[in-house]
Amino acid sequence: MKLGEIISKAKVTKCKDKDLPVLSITLRDGFVLQSSHFKKEIASKDKSKYNVVKKNQLVQSIHIDEGGFSVQYIVDEGIVSPAYRIWDVDISLVNPVYLNTFLRSKPSIAYYKSKLRGTIHRRGKIDDSDILGMEIPVPPLSEQERIVAALNLLQGIIDKQKAQLKELDTLAQSIFYSFFGDILEAKLTKTLKDVAKYNIGLTYKPTDVSDKGIIVLRSSNIQENRLDFKDIVRVNAPIDKKKMVEVGDILMCVRNGSASLVGKVARICNLTEEMSFGAFMTIIRSDFNDFLFHFFLSPYFRRQLSSAKTATINQITTKMLDGIQLNVPSIEKQQVFADKIKAIESQKFLINQSIAETQKLFDYTMDKYFG
């Protein structure tokens, strides 16, 4: 069945003076409430011209090559940017969650990319005729519901496993505070540049991107303070050795359109292949990386970062990093701390293995029905 037999252009209404939640489409989660996902609304203060989107309507964002379709089923009514397009869905033919899953699947994204027009990165356009002419498997509604239930079950397992990782991260931070809280509350005697080296990442051209190149780590590769490789870019160009990562390095996002993402970090725990890092990232290297990594997650670092950042530029400059103050605990105390963290990391390793296995099963199920 063609998508045009299932969806049709919606009659759009404006928000005007209604008090409705602001929604965004994200790469990983589809529709989210801006206020909860970004910790605050990032929309314009004047929302009167925002478009109203009702439950079970399909919305098309500007980043179509990244799976920028999502069915809205988190609130009865919300509002989205005027740049988003809205389609009605015939729910007598298709389960909204099933449609959402299909339109955000790998084969669908590959289809969008094949139909894109324009050369500006993340601003390509796709004709309505190509959207409406897209083929979609439409089994009976009961079968659609069974497929959705199977995928939701697997996703639920992954979410619980990720929650276990968060609990272990919280435990690690609690140990950090118990070991070093008194030291960091004392008079600060050193700066970050005294104990670490850092280097801003690689700048590359869109024409350098290649399926056969070296992975370049970006902000999207840091999820929940660990590396995630769902969204990777490879670059086929000469790369300075100084811009290659090593095991033990701390990867930090130093510039992003969203201020809440600036300063997020991940450890490079292992490398299965050579990797570099992008221009909006930096690598921090030190003899104290166990201590420093948890310092970067702590309010001691965040307070200094907040006071140093300007109100208009969401970035951390080298000068700002140079000025970060801290005390460095004794080697003996750091070693005891590192041993405790090592035990936690061992548990996290096993959980990550379980997540990877469940994710393989999830991907296999997706390919089975949508591949």
Short mmCIF file of N, CA, C and O in Angstrom, two decimals, residues 27-30 73 97 100-101 104 147-163 228 230 354-355 357-363 365-366:
data_model
loop_
_atom_site.label_atom_id
_atom_site.label_comp_id
_atom_site.label_asym_id
_atom_site.label_seq_id
_atom_site.Cartn_x
_atom_site.Cartn_y
_atom_site.Cartn_z
N LEU A 27 15.65 12.82 17.23
CA LEU A 27 16.16 11.71 16.44
C LEU A 27 15.90 10.38 17.10
O LEU A 27 15.50 9.41 16.46
N ARG A 28 16.09 10.29 18.41
CA ARG A 28 16.02 9.01 19.11
C ARG A 28 14.63 8.67 19.62
O ARG A 28 14.23 7.51 19.61
N ASP A 29 13.90 9.67 20.10
CA ASP A 29 12.66 9.38 20.83
C ASP A 29 11.40 9.82 20.12
O ASP A 29 10.30 9.65 20.66
N GLY A 30 11.51 10.39 18.93
CA GLY A 30 10.31 10.90 18.28
C GLY A 30 9.78 12.11 19.03
O GLY A 30 10.55 12.98 19.47
N TYR A 73 1.35 10.98 19.74
CA TYR A 73 0.37 10.29 20.59
C TYR A 73 0.73 10.42 22.07
O TYR A 73 0.39 9.57 22.87
N VAL A 97 1.08 3.77 16.19
CA VAL A 97 2.40 3.39 16.67
C VAL A 97 3.13 2.56 15.62
O VAL A 97 4.34 2.71 15.40
N ASN A 100 4.31 4.99 13.01
CA ASN A 100 5.44 5.74 13.55
C ASN A 100 6.73 4.91 13.48
O ASN A 100 7.79 5.39 13.07
N THR A 101 6.63 3.63 13.87
CA THR A 101 7.79 2.75 13.86
C THR A 101 8.31 2.54 12.45
O THR A 101 9.52 2.59 12.21
N ARG A 104 10.12 5.61 10.93
CA ARG A 104 11.40 5.94 11.56
C ARG A 104 12.39 4.76 11.48
O ARG A 104 13.43 4.78 12.12
N ILE A 147 2.89 -6.79 16.27
CA ILE A 147 4.26 -6.33 15.97
C ILE A 147 4.67 -5.22 16.93
O ILE A 147 5.78 -5.24 17.50
N VAL A 148 3.77 -4.28 17.16
CA VAL A 148 4.06 -3.18 18.08
C VAL A 148 4.30 -3.71 19.49
O VAL A 148 5.22 -3.28 20.19
N ALA A 149 3.48 -4.69 19.92
CA ALA A 149 3.63 -5.26 21.27
C ALA A 149 4.99 -5.95 21.41
O ALA A 149 5.65 -5.81 22.45
N ALA A 150 5.42 -6.68 20.37
CA ALA A 150 6.71 -7.37 20.42
C ALA A 150 7.86 -6.38 20.52
O ALA A 150 8.80 -6.55 21.33
N LEU A 151 7.80 -5.31 19.75
CA LEU A 151 8.85 -4.29 19.78
C LEU A 151 8.84 -3.53 21.10
O LEU A 151 9.89 -3.22 21.67
N ASN A 152 7.64 -3.23 21.61
CA ASN A 152 7.54 -2.52 22.89
C ASN A 152 8.10 -3.36 24.04
O ASN A 152 8.71 -2.82 24.98
N LEU A 153 7.89 -4.68 23.97
CA LEU A 153 8.42 -5.56 25.00
C LEU A 153 9.95 -5.50 25.02
O LEU A 153 10.56 -5.35 26.09
N LEU A 154 10.56 -5.59 23.84
CA LEU A 154 12.02 -5.54 23.75
C LEU A 154 12.54 -4.17 24.17
O LEU A 154 13.55 -4.08 24.89
N GLN A 155 11.86 -3.11 23.74
CA GLN A 155 12.29 -1.77 24.12
C GLN A 155 12.16 -1.57 25.63
O GLN A 155 13.00 -0.91 26.25
N GLY A 156 11.13 -2.16 26.22
CA GLY A 156 10.96 -2.06 27.67
C GLY A 156 12.10 -2.72 28.42
O GLY A 156 12.56 -2.21 29.45
N ILE A 157 12.57 -3.86 27.91
CA ILE A 157 13.72 -4.54 28.53
C ILE A 157 14.96 -3.66 28.44
O ILE A 157 15.71 -3.50 29.42
N ILE A 158 15.19 -3.07 27.27
CA ILE A 158 16.34 -2.18 27.09
C ILE A 158 16.25 -0.98 28.03
O ILE A 158 17.24 -0.59 28.66
N ASP A 159 15.05 -0.42 28.17
CA ASP A 159 14.88 0.74 29.06
C ASP A 159 15.18 0.38 30.51
O ASP A 159 15.80 1.17 31.24
N LYS A 160 14.76 -0.82 30.95
CA LYS A 160 15.05 -1.26 32.32
C LYS A 160 16.54 -1.47 32.52
O LYS A 160 17.11 -1.12 33.58
N GLN A 161 17.21 -2.01 31.51
CA GLN A 161 18.65 -2.21 31.61
C GLN A 161 19.38 -0.87 31.68
O GLN A 161 20.35 -0.72 32.43
N LYS A 162 18.91 0.09 30.91
CA LYS A 162 19.51 1.42 30.96
C LYS A 162 19.26 2.09 32.30
O LYS A 162 20.11 2.85 32.79
N ALA A 163 18.11 1.80 32.90
CA ALA A 163 17.82 2.34 34.24
C ALA A 163 18.80 1.77 35.27
O ALA A 163 19.22 2.47 36.19
N ASP A 228 27.74 6.10 22.50
CA ASP A 228 26.67 5.45 21.77
C ASP A 228 26.98 5.60 20.29
O ASP A 228 27.33 6.68 19.82
N LYS A 230 24.90 4.68 17.62
CA LYS A 230 23.74 4.57 16.72
C LYS A 230 23.82 5.59 15.59
O LYS A 230 23.37 5.34 14.48
N SER A 354 24.28 -7.12 27.90
CA SER A 354 22.87 -7.53 27.82
C SER A 354 22.07 -6.58 26.93
O SER A 354 21.22 -7.01 26.14
N ILE A 355 22.35 -5.27 27.07
CA ILE A 355 21.67 -4.28 26.22
C ILE A 355 21.98 -4.54 24.76
O ILE A 355 21.09 -4.50 23.89
N GLU A 357 22.81 -7.33 23.32
CA GLU A 357 22.12 -8.54 22.85
C GLU A 357 20.64 -8.28 22.62
O GLU A 357 20.06 -8.73 21.63
N THR A 358 20.02 -7.55 23.55
CA THR A 358 18.60 -7.22 23.38
C THR A 358 18.40 -6.31 22.17
O THR A 358 17.42 -6.45 21.43
N GLN A 359 19.34 -5.38 21.98
CA GLN A 359 19.25 -4.47 20.83
C GLN A 359 19.36 -5.24 19.52
O GLN A 359 18.67 -4.93 18.54
N LYS A 360 20.21 -6.26 19.49
CA LYS A 360 20.32 -7.10 18.29
C LYS A 360 18.98 -7.77 17.98
O LYS A 360 18.56 -7.84 16.81
N LEU A 361 18.33 -8.27 19.02
CA LEU A 361 17.03 -8.91 18.84
C LEU A 361 16.00 -7.89 18.37
O LEU A 361 15.16 -8.19 17.50
N PHE A 362 16.05 -6.68 18.93
CA PHE A 362 15.14 -5.61 18.52
C PHE A 362 15.37 -5.28 17.05
O PHE A 362 14.42 -5.17 16.26
N ASP A 363 16.65 -5.11 16.65
CA ASP A 363 16.97 -4.78 15.28
C ASP A 363 16.55 -5.90 14.32
O ASP A 363 16.07 -5.64 13.21
N THR A 365 14.08 -7.96 14.78
CA THR A 365 12.62 -7.91 14.69
C THR A 365 12.19 -6.78 13.75
O THR A 365 11.26 -6.93 12.94
N MET A 366 12.88 -5.63 13.86
CA MET A 366 12.58 -4.51 12.95
C MET A 366 12.83 -4.91 11.51
O MET A 366 12.00 -4.64 10.61
#
